[in-house]
mmCIF file of C-alpha atoms in Angstrom:
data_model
loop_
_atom_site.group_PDB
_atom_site.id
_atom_site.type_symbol
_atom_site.label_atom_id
_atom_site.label_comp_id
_atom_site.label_asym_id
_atom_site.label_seq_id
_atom_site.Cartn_x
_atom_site.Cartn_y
_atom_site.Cartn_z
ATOM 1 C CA UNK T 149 -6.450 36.343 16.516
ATOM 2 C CA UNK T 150 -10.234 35.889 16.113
ATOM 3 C CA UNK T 151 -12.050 38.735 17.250
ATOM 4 C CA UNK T 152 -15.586 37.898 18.887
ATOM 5 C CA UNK T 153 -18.101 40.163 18.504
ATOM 6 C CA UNK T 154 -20.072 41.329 21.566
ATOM 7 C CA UNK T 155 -22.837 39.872 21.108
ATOM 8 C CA UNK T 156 -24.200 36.734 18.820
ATOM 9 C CA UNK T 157 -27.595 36.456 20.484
ATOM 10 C CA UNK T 158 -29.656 37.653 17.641
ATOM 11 C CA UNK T 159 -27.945 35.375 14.888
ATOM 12 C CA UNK T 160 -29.183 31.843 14.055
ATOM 13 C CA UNK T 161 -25.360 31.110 13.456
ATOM 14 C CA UNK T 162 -25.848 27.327 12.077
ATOM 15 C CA UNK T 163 -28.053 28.879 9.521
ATOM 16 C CA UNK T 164 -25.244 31.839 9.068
ATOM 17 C CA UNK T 165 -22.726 28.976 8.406
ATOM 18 C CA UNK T 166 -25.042 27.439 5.718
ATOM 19 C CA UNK T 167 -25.591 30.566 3.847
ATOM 20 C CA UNK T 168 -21.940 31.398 3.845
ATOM 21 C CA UNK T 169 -20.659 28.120 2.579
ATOM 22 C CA UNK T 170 -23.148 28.294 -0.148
ATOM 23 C CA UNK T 171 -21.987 32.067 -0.996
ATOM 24 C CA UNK T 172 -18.360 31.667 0.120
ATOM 25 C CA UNK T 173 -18.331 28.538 -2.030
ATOM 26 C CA UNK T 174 -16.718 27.489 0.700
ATOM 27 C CA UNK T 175 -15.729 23.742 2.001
ATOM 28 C CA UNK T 176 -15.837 23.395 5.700
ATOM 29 C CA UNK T 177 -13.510 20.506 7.394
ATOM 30 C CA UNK T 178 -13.216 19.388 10.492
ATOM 31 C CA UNK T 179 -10.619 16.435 12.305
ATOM 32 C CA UNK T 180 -11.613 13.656 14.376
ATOM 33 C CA UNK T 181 -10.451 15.773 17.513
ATOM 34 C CA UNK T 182 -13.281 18.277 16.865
ATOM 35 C CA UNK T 183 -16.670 19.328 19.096
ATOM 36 C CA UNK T 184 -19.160 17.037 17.559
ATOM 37 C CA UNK T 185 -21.022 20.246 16.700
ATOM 38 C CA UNK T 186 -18.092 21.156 13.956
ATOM 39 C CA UNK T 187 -17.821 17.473 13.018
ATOM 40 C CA UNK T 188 -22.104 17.453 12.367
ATOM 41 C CA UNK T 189 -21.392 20.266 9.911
ATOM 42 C CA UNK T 190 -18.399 19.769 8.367
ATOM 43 C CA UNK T 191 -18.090 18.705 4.313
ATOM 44 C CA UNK T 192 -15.487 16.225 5.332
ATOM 45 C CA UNK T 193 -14.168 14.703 8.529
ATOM 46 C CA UNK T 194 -11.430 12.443 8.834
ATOM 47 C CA UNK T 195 -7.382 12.862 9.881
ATOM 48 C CA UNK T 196 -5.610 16.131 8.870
ATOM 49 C CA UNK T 197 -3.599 15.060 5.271
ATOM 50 C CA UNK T 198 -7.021 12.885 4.036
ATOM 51 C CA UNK T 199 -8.853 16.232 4.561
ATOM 52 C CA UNK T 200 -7.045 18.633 2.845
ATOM 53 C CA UNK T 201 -6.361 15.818 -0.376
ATOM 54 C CA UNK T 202 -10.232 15.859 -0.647
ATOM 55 C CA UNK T 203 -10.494 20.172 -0.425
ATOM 56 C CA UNK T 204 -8.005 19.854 -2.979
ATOM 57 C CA UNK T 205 -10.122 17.330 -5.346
ATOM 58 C CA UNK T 206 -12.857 20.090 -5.182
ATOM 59 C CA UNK T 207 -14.052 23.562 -6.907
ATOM 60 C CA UNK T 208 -14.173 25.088 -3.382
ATOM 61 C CA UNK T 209 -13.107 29.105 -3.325
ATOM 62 C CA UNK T 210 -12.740 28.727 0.504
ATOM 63 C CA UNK T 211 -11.449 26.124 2.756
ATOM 64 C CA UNK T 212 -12.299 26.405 6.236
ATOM 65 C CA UNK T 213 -10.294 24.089 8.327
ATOM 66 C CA UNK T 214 -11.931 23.645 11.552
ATOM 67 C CA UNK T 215 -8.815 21.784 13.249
ATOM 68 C CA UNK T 216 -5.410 23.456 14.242
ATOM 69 C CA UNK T 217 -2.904 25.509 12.123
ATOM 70 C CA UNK T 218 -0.386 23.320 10.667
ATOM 71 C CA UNK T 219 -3.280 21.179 8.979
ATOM 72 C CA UNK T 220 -4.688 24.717 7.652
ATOM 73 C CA UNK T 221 -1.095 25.097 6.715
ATOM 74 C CA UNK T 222 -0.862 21.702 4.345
ATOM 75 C CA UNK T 223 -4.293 22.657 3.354
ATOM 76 C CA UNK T 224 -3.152 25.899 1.624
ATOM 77 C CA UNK T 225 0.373 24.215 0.567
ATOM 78 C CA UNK T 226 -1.943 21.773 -1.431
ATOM 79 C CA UNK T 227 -4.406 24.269 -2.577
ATOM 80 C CA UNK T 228 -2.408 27.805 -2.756
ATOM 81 C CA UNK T 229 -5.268 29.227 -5.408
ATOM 82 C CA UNK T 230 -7.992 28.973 -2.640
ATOM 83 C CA UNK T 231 -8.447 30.767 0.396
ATOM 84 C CA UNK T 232 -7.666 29.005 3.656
ATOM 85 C CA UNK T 233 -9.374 30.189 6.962
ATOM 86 C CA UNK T 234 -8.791 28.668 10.079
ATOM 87 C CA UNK T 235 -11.614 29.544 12.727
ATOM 88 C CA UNK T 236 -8.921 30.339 15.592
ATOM 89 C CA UNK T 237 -5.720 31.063 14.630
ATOM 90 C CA UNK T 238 -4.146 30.526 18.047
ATOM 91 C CA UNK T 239 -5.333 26.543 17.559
ATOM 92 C CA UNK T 240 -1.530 25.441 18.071
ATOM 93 C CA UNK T 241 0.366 21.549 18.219
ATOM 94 C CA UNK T 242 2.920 20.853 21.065
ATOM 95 C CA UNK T 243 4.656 18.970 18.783
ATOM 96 C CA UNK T 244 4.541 21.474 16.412
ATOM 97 C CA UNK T 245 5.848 23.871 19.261
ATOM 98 C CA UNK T 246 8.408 21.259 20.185
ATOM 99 C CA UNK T 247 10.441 21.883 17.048
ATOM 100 C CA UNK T 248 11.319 25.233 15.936
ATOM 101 C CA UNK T 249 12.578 25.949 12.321
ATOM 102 C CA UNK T 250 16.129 27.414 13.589
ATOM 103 C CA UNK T 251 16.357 24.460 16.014
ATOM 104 C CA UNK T 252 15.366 21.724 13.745
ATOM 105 C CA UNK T 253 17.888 23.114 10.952
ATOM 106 C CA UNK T 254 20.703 22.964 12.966
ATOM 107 C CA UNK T 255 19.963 19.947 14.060
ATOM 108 C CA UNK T 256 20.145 18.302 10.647
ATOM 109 C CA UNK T 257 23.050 20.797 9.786
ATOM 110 C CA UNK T 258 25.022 18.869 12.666
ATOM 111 C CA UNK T 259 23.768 14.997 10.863
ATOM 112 C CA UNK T 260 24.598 15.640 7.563
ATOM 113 C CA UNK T 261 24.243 11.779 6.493
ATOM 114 C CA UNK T 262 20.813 11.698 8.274
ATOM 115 C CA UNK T 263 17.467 12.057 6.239
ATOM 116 C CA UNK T 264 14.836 12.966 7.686
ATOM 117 C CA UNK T 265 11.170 11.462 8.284
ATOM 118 C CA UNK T 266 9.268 14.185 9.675
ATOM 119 C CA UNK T 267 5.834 13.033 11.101
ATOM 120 C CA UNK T 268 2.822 15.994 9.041
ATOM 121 C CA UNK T 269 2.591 18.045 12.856
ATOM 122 C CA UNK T 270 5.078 20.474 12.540
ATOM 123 C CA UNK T 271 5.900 23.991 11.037
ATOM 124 C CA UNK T 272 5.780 24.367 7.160
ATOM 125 C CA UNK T 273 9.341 25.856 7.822
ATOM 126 C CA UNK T 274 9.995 22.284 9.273
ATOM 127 C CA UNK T 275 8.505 20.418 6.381
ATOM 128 C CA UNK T 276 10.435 22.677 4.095
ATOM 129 C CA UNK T 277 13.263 20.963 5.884
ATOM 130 C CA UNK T 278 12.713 17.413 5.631
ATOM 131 C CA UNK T 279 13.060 14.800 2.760
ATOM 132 C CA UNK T 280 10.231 13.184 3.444
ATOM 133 C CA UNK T 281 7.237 13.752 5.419
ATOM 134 C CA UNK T 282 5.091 11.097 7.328
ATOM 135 C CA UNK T 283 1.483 10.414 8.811
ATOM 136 C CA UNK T 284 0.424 8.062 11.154
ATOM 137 C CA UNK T 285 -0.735 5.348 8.194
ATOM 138 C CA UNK T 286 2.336 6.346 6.268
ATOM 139 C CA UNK T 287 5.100 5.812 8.032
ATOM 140 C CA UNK T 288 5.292 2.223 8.240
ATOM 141 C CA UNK T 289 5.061 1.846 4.479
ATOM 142 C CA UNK T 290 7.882 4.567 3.759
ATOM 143 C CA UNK T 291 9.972 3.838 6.539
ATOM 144 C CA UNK T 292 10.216 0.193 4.685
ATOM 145 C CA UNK T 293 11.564 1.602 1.870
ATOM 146 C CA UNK T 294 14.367 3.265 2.949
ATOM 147 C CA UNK T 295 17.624 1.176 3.006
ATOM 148 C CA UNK T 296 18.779 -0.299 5.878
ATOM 149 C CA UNK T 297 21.990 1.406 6.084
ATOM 150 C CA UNK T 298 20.716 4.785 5.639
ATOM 151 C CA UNK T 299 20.840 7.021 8.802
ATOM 152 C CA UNK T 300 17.245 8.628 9.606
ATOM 153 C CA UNK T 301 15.994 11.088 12.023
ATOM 154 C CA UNK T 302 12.601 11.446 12.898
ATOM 155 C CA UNK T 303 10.936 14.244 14.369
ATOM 156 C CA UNK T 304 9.145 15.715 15.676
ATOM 157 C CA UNK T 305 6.735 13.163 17.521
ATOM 158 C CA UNK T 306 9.777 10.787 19.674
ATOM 159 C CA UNK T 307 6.912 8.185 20.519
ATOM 160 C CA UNK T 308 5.630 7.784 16.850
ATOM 161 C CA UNK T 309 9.561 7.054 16.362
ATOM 162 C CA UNK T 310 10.226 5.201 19.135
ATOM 163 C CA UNK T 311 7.412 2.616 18.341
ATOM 164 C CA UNK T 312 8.640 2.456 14.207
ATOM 165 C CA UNK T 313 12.599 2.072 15.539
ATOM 166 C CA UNK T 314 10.827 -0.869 17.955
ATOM 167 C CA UNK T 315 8.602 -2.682 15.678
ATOM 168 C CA UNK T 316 11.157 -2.447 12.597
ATOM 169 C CA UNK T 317 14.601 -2.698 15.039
ATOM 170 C CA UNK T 318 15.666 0.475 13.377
ATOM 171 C CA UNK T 319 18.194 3.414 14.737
ATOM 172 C CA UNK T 320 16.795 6.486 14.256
ATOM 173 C CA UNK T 321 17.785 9.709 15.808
ATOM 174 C CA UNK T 322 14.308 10.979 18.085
ATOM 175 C CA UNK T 323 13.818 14.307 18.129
ATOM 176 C CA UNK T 324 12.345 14.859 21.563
ATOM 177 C CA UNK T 325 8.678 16.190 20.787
ATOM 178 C CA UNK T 326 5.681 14.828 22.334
ATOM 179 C CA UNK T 327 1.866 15.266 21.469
ATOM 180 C CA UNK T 328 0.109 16.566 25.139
ATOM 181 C CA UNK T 329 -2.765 14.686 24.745
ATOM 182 C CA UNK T 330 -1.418 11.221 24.033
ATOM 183 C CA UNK T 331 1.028 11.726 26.814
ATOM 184 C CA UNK T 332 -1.588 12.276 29.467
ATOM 185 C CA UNK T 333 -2.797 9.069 29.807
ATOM 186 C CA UNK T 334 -2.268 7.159 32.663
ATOM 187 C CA UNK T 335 -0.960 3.643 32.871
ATOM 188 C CA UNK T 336 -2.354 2.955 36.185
ATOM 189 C CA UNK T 337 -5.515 4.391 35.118
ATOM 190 C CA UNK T 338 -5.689 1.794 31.885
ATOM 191 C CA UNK T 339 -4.858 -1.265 33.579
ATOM 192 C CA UNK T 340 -7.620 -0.576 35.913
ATOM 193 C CA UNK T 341 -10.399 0.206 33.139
ATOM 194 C CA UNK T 342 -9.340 -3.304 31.857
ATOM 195 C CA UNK T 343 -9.744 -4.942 34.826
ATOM 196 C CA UNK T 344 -13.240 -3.693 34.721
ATOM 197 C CA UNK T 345 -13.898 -4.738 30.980
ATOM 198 C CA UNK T 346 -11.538 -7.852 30.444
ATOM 199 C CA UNK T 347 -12.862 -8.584 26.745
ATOM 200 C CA UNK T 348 -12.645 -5.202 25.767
ATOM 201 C CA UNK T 349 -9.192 -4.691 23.147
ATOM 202 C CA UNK T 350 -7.581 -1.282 23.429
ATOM 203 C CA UNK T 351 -6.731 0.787 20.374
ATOM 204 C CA UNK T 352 -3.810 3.808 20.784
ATOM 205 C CA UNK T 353 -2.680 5.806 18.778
ATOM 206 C CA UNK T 354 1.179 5.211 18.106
ATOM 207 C CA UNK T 355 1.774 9.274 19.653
ATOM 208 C CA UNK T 356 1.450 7.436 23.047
ATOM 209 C CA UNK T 357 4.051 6.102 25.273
ATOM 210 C CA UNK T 358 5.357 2.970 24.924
ATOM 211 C CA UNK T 359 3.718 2.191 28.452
ATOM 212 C CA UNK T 360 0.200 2.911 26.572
ATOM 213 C CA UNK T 361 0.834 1.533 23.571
ATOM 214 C CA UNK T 362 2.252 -2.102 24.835
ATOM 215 C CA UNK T 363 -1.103 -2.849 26.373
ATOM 216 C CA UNK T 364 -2.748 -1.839 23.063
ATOM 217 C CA UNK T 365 -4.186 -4.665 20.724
ATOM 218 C CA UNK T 366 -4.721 -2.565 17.864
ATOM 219 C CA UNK T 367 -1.958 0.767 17.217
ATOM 220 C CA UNK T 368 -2.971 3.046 14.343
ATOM 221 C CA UNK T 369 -4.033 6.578 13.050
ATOM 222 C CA UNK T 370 -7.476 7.857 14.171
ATOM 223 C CA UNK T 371 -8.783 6.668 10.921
ATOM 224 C CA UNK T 372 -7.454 3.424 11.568
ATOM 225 C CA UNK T 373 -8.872 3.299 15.098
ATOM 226 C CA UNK T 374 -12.152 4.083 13.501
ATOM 227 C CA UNK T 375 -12.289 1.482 11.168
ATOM 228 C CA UNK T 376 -10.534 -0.924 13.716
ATOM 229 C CA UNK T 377 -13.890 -0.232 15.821
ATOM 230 C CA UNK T 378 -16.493 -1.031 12.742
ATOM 231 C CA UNK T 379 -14.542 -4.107 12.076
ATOM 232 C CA UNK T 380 -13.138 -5.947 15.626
ATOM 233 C CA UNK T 381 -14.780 -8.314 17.505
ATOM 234 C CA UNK T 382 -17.049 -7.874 20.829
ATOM 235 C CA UNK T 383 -19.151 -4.885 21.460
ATOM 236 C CA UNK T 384 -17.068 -2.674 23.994
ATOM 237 C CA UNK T 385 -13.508 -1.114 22.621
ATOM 238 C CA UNK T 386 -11.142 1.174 25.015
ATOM 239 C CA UNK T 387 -9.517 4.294 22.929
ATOM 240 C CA UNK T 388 -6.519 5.643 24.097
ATOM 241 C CA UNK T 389 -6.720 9.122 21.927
ATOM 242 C CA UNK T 390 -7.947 12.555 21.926
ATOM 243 C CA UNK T 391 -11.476 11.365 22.496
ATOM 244 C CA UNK T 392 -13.533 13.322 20.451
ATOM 245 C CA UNK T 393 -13.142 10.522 17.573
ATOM 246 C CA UNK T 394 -16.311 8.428 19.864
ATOM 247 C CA UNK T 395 -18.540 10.851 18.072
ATOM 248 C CA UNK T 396 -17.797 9.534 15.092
ATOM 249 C CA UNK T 397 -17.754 5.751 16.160
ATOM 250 C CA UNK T 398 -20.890 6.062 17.644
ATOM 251 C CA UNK T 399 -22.678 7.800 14.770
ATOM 252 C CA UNK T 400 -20.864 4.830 12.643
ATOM 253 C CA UNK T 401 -21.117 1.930 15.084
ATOM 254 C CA UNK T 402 -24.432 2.514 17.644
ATOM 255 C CA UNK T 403 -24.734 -0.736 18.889
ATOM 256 C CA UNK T 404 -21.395 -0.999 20.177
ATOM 257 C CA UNK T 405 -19.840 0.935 23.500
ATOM 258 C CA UNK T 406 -16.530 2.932 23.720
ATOM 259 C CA UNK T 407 -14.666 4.291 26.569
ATOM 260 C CA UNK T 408 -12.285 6.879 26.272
ATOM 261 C CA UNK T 409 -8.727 6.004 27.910
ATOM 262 C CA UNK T 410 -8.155 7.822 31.251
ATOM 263 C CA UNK T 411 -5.632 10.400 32.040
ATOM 264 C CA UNK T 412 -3.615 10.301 35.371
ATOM 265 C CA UNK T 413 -6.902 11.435 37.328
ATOM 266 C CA UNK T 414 -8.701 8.684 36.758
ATOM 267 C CA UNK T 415 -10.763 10.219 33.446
ATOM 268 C CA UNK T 416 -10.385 11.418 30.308
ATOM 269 C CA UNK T 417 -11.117 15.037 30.753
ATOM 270 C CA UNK T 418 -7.192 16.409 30.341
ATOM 271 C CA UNK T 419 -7.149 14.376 27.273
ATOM 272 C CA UNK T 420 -9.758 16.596 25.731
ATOM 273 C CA UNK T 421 -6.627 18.679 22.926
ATOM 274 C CA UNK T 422 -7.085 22.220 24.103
ATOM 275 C CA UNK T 423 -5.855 23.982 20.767
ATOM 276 C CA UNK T 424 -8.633 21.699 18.673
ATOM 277 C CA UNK T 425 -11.325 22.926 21.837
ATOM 278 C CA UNK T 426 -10.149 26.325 20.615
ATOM 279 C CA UNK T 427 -12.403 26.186 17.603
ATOM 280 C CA UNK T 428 -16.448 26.744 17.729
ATOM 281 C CA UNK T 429 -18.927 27.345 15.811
ATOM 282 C CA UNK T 430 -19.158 31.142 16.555
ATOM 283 C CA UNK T 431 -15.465 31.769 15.075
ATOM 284 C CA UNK T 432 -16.366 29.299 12.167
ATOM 285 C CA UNK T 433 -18.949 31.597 11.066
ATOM 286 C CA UNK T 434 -16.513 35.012 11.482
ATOM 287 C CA UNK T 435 -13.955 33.157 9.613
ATOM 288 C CA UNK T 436 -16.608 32.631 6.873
ATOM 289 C CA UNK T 437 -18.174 35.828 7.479
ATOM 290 C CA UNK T 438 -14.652 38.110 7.611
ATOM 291 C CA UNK T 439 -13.009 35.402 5.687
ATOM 292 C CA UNK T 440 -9.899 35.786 8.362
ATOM 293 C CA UNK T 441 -7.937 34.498 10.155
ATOM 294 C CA UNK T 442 -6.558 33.282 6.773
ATOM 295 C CA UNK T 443 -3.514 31.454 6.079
ATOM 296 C CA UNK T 444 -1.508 32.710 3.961
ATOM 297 C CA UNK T 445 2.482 30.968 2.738
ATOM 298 C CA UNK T 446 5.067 32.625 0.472
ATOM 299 C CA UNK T 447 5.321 30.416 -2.749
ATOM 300 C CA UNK T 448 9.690 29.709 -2.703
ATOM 301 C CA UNK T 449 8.278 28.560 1.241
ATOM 302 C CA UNK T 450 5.230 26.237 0.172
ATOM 303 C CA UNK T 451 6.779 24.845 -2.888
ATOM 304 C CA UNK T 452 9.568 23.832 -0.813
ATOM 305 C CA UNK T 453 7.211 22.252 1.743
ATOM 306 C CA UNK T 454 5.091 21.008 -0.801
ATOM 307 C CA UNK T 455 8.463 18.980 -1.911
ATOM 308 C CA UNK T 456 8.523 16.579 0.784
ATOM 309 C CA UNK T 457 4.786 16.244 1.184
ATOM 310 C CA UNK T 458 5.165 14.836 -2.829
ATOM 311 C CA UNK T 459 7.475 12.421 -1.832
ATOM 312 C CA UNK T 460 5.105 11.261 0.924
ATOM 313 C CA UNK T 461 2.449 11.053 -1.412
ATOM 314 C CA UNK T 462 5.050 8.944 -4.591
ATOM 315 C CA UNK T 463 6.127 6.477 -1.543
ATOM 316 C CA UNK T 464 2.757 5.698 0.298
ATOM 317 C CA UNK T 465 -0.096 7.083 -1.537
ATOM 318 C CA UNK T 466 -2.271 4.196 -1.154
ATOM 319 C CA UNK T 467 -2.021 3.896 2.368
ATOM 320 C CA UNK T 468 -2.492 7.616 3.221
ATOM 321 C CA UNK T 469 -5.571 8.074 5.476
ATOM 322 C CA UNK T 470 -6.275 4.280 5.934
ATOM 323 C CA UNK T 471 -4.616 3.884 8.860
ATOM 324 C CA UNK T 472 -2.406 0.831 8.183
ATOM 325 C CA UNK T 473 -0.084 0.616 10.999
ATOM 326 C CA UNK T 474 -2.967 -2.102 11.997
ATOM 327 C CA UNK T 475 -2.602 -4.721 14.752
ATOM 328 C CA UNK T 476 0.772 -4.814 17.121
#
């Protein structure tokens, strides 16, 4: 865990951060879901695999992911000769936490004719696991790939699943993790907003319900979303997902108006992702500063993760980061 010093009164810490990266030789990345404050900062923003290709692609001695562990995680399995920090180490996925290693084994222990998709949130012990693992602009293209007659769970996100099975009437065994945030919004709540702004589309992210996503006129990976907004039609666009990405739509697209997707009380406050809140810039500067929390992986462990990532990469390497689930 992060310790916090008692007192960071006396330190310009934006300026702390600068000099550090520069002496650190450090790259400092940050996901859609972050304060706009880490996003303003950052080397790179953009969804969790696209960020750690690019720390990869660079002569960086430090990576510090400003997002949640298993993203520092695939950040290190891609880059094992740099150091990895993560700003707070207790920045956590529920769907990570939905699927434990022993669990997850046993479960594919018990399908033996199964392969298994595994969408990138979960446990490097879970990706170590799986044939092949899947983001939110990859799965489409890989799940097309694989023959028809081949048995396939998918885990650990059941909604991302459920809405592949649906769209490409395939059988796929769900494993029942959901993402916290996406499942927070309300129905109710969205039907209302629309009634208030008729012309404005809504964009989800496919880790909501299927009673989100059917009212949805564009489902695809924050990236996606975000280039969905540059490119659609009208001025006003409702996103239903973690709604930090705005910050980045409106620094791209001024002149246009978004509205974050409400949760069951009527706003979008409890879909704010309280492991990504965990992060600031106070622990981004002790993680430069201390270099710790780092992440560290044991190389039979990573090259064994790093396996199914590969495959990810040989089926769908053009569509990684580009969010191309596109329009329902």
């Amino acid at each position: 865990m992060t310790v916090m010093p008692a007192d960071l009164s006396g330190i310009d810490v934006r300026a702390e951060i600068e000099r550090l990266r520069k002496e650190r030789n450090a790259v400092i990345l940050a996901h859609y879901y972050q304060k706009p404050e880490l996003q303003d900062l950052a080397d790179f923003v953009g969804d969790s695999l696209e960020l750690s290709r690019k720390a990869a692609e660079t002569d960086a001695d430090v990576i510090a992911f400003c997002g949640v562990k298993f993203m520092a995680d695939t950040a290190k399995i891609l880059s094992p000769n740099k150091i990895v920090v993560l700003p707070d180490i207790n920045a956590g996925c529920s769907l990570e936490d939905s699927c434990p290693p022993e669990k997850f084994k046993a479960f594919r222990e018990a399908h033996p004719d199964h392969i298994a998709l595994t969408y990138i949130n979960c446990s490097t012990e879970v990706k170590a696991l799986s044939d092949v693992i899947v983001t939110s602009s990859s799965a489409e293209t890989i799940l097309q790939q694989i023959p028809l007659d081949q048995k396939i769970i998918f885990g650990p996100d059941r909604h991302l699943g459920g809405y592949l099975a649906r769209k490409f009437n395939r059988e796929m065994l769900l494993w029942p993790g959901v993402c916290i945030v996406h499942e927070a919004f309300s129905e109710t709540e969205l039907l209302k907003l629309r009634a208030q702004h008729p012309n404005a589309p809504i964009a989800a992210h496919p880790e909501c319900p299927p009673h989100i996503v059917d009212h949805a006129d564009y489902v695809g990976s924050t990236s996606g979303i975000l280039q969905y907004a540059k490119t659609m039609p009208g001025d006003t666009l409702i996103v239903a997902t973690e709604p930090h990405i705005i910050h980045q739509m409106q620094l791209a697209i001024p002149d246009k108006t978004f509205i974050g997707a409400p949760g069951a009380d009527g706003n979008c406050n409890c879909n704010i992702c309280p492991y990504m809140a965990l992060n600031n810039l106070e622990k981004l500067y002790i993680a430069l500063r201390d270099l710790t929390p780092r992440v560290e992986i044991e190389e039979p462990l990573r090259l064994a993760a790093k396996k199914s990532l590969d495959r990810m990469l040989e089926m769908a390497s053009g569509t990684v980061g580009k969010g191309d689930l596109g329009a329902r």
